[in-house]
Each structure stands twice: as C-alpha cells, then as structure tokens.
Amino acid sequence: MTISATQNSITLSNPNTGASMKAILPAGAKPANFDLFAFDHDFILNGTPMVFARYNGHLLPALGAEVITTHGIGYVERITGDRSVIVRIVDFDDAPVKLRSGEVSQKDYVARLSELFNNNLYLEATWLIARLGNTKANQAKADDLLSLAIDADCFEALVGDDCLGATEFAYGVAQAPKLRERKKSRAQLKAERKALEAEADAYLEDLECADFFADEVAECFGDE
C-alpha cells in the first residue's frame, strides 16, 4: 500500500506489521494515477502502471539493490524464492561470529554458508542422476543446478519485514482485475426462461403419460 509519494520515491506500508519503508522509483517513473488506471498500482513507467512485487505483504529487494545483513553490507545478486535472495558481501562486519567451536570472522562464516549452499546443489544434482537415470535431459538438469553455485563471499538470505534495509525493490506490470462476465440481455434471459419452461412442460407430460399407463395396467390385471 502506498501512503505517500515524492518525485523519485514513495513510502510503502506493510499490511501485516504496519511498518513503513521508503522505496526509490526507477528512473523516469511517475507517481500513481488512479484517474488514469483505476486499479492498484504503485507508479507509472513509460505509460504503464507498475506494482512492486510482494509476498504476503513483504517487498522483495531488486537485483543489484544494496542490503544490510548481519554479516556486512552487500548487494542482491540473485533472487532465489519468494522471500530469499543471494547476497554478495562487499564490506564484511568486523564483529566475529561466535560458534561452539570458537569465533570465526564474518568472511569465513559466509564462506561456510556458501559451501553449504553449493553442497546442497551437488546433492540435488547427484540424486537426480541416481534416481532418474543418467540421460541427456537429466544431465542437462543437473548441470543447470550446478550452475547455480555461488562464490565464497555470497550466501542465501531470508528477506524479513525490514527487507534487509533495501530501498530498491523488484517490480512488474500491474494487472487490472478481471471483469465479471457481461450481464445477459433481457432477450437472452427471456429465451432461457422459455427453454426451461418447455423442458418443465415436457417433463410433466412424461409423468402424466406414465401415470396413465400405470392406470391402464392396473385396470387390465387388477390391483391385488
């Protein structure tokens, strides 16, 4: 929901938490115009109504958007799900990560997260080949999975209510709600009513014939 707008940004609210956040509009974008497009949209770009992508009220940071994580400052390199993105850290936080085995630097910890992510991809790829067979099609699917591997300075982050501190968000074309089926004309309604009445009359005639036949049978053979 848009609650205010300026020349190059708008303030959006989260319907679940009521929290508001600033979203920078793409270059050349104009504020929403509900006189021109009478349905939900956040802004207009090149004459087309656009809406920021949302998942259960959450916005999704755009590709390349700067984000702030517990491991440091980075940018969104890839979107992996409705609420998850791959972040590349460019400025690691100085505070170490405390583990049961001791403390490690944020850089080393992110490298571990990256390795876990890539190992999961490898397991999925090998399971696909082992389970479904080493066909050309399955090998291509396995290669596609392995191509999603990330570098040691990247990790998969979950996007929460704060949207990782991003101000640039993914967006798409706003869709007008589908119109209800056009109302039928009086002539169409009248024709349909006549057809239903004709079917009802035919049904009643069949019942009358059945009753007459039953009476005839009873008269011939007598009721016991």
Short mmCIF file of N, CA, C and O in Angstrom, two decimals, residues 214-224:
data_model
loop_
_atom_site.label_atom_id
_atom_site.label_comp_id
_atom_site.label_asym_id
_atom_site.label_seq_id
_atom_site.Cartn_x
_atom_site.Cartn_y
_atom_site.Cartn_z
N ALA A 214 -49.81 -46.61 -16.06
CA ALA A 214 -49.92 -47.39 -14.82
C ALA A 214 -51.38 -47.70 -14.51
O ALA A 214 -51.71 -48.81 -14.08
N ASP A 215 -52.26 -46.74 -14.75
CA ASP A 215 -53.69 -46.96 -14.52
C ASP A 215 -54.23 -48.04 -15.45
O ASP A 215 -55.04 -48.89 -15.05
N GLU A 216 -53.80 -47.99 -16.72
CA GLU A 216 -54.25 -48.97 -17.70
C GLU A 216 -53.82 -50.38 -17.30
O GLU A 216 -54.58 -51.36 -17.40
N VAL A 217 -52.59 -50.51 -16.85
CA VAL A 217 -52.07 -51.81 -16.44
C VAL A 217 -52.85 -52.33 -15.24
O VAL A 217 -53.24 -53.51 -15.15
N ALA A 218 -53.13 -51.43 -14.31
CA ALA A 218 -53.87 -51.84 -13.12
C ALA A 218 -55.28 -52.27 -13.46
O ALA A 218 -55.81 -53.23 -12.88
N GLU A 219 -55.90 -51.60 -14.43
CA GLU A 219 -57.27 -51.95 -14.83
C GLU A 219 -57.32 -53.31 -15.51
O GLU A 219 -58.26 -54.08 -15.34
N CYS A 220 -56.28 -53.60 -16.33
CA CYS A 220 -56.26 -54.87 -17.07
C CYS A 220 -56.00 -56.05 -16.15
O CYS A 220 -56.61 -57.11 -16.28
N PHE A 221 -55.04 -55.91 -15.26
CA PHE A 221 -54.61 -57.04 -14.44
C PHE A 221 -55.17 -56.99 -13.01
O PHE A 221 -55.06 -57.94 -12.25
N GLY A 222 -55.70 -55.82 -12.70
CA GLY A 222 -56.31 -55.68 -11.38
C GLY A 222 -55.26 -55.48 -10.31
O GLY A 222 -54.14 -55.99 -10.40
N ASP A 223 -55.62 -54.70 -9.33
CA ASP A 223 -54.71 -54.45 -8.20
C ASP A 223 -54.96 -55.50 -7.13
O ASP A 223 -56.10 -55.81 -6.78
N GLU A 224 -53.91 -56.06 -6.63
CA GLU A 224 -54.05 -57.05 -5.57
C GLU A 224 -53.86 -56.37 -4.21
O GLU A 224 -53.04 -55.49 -4.09
#
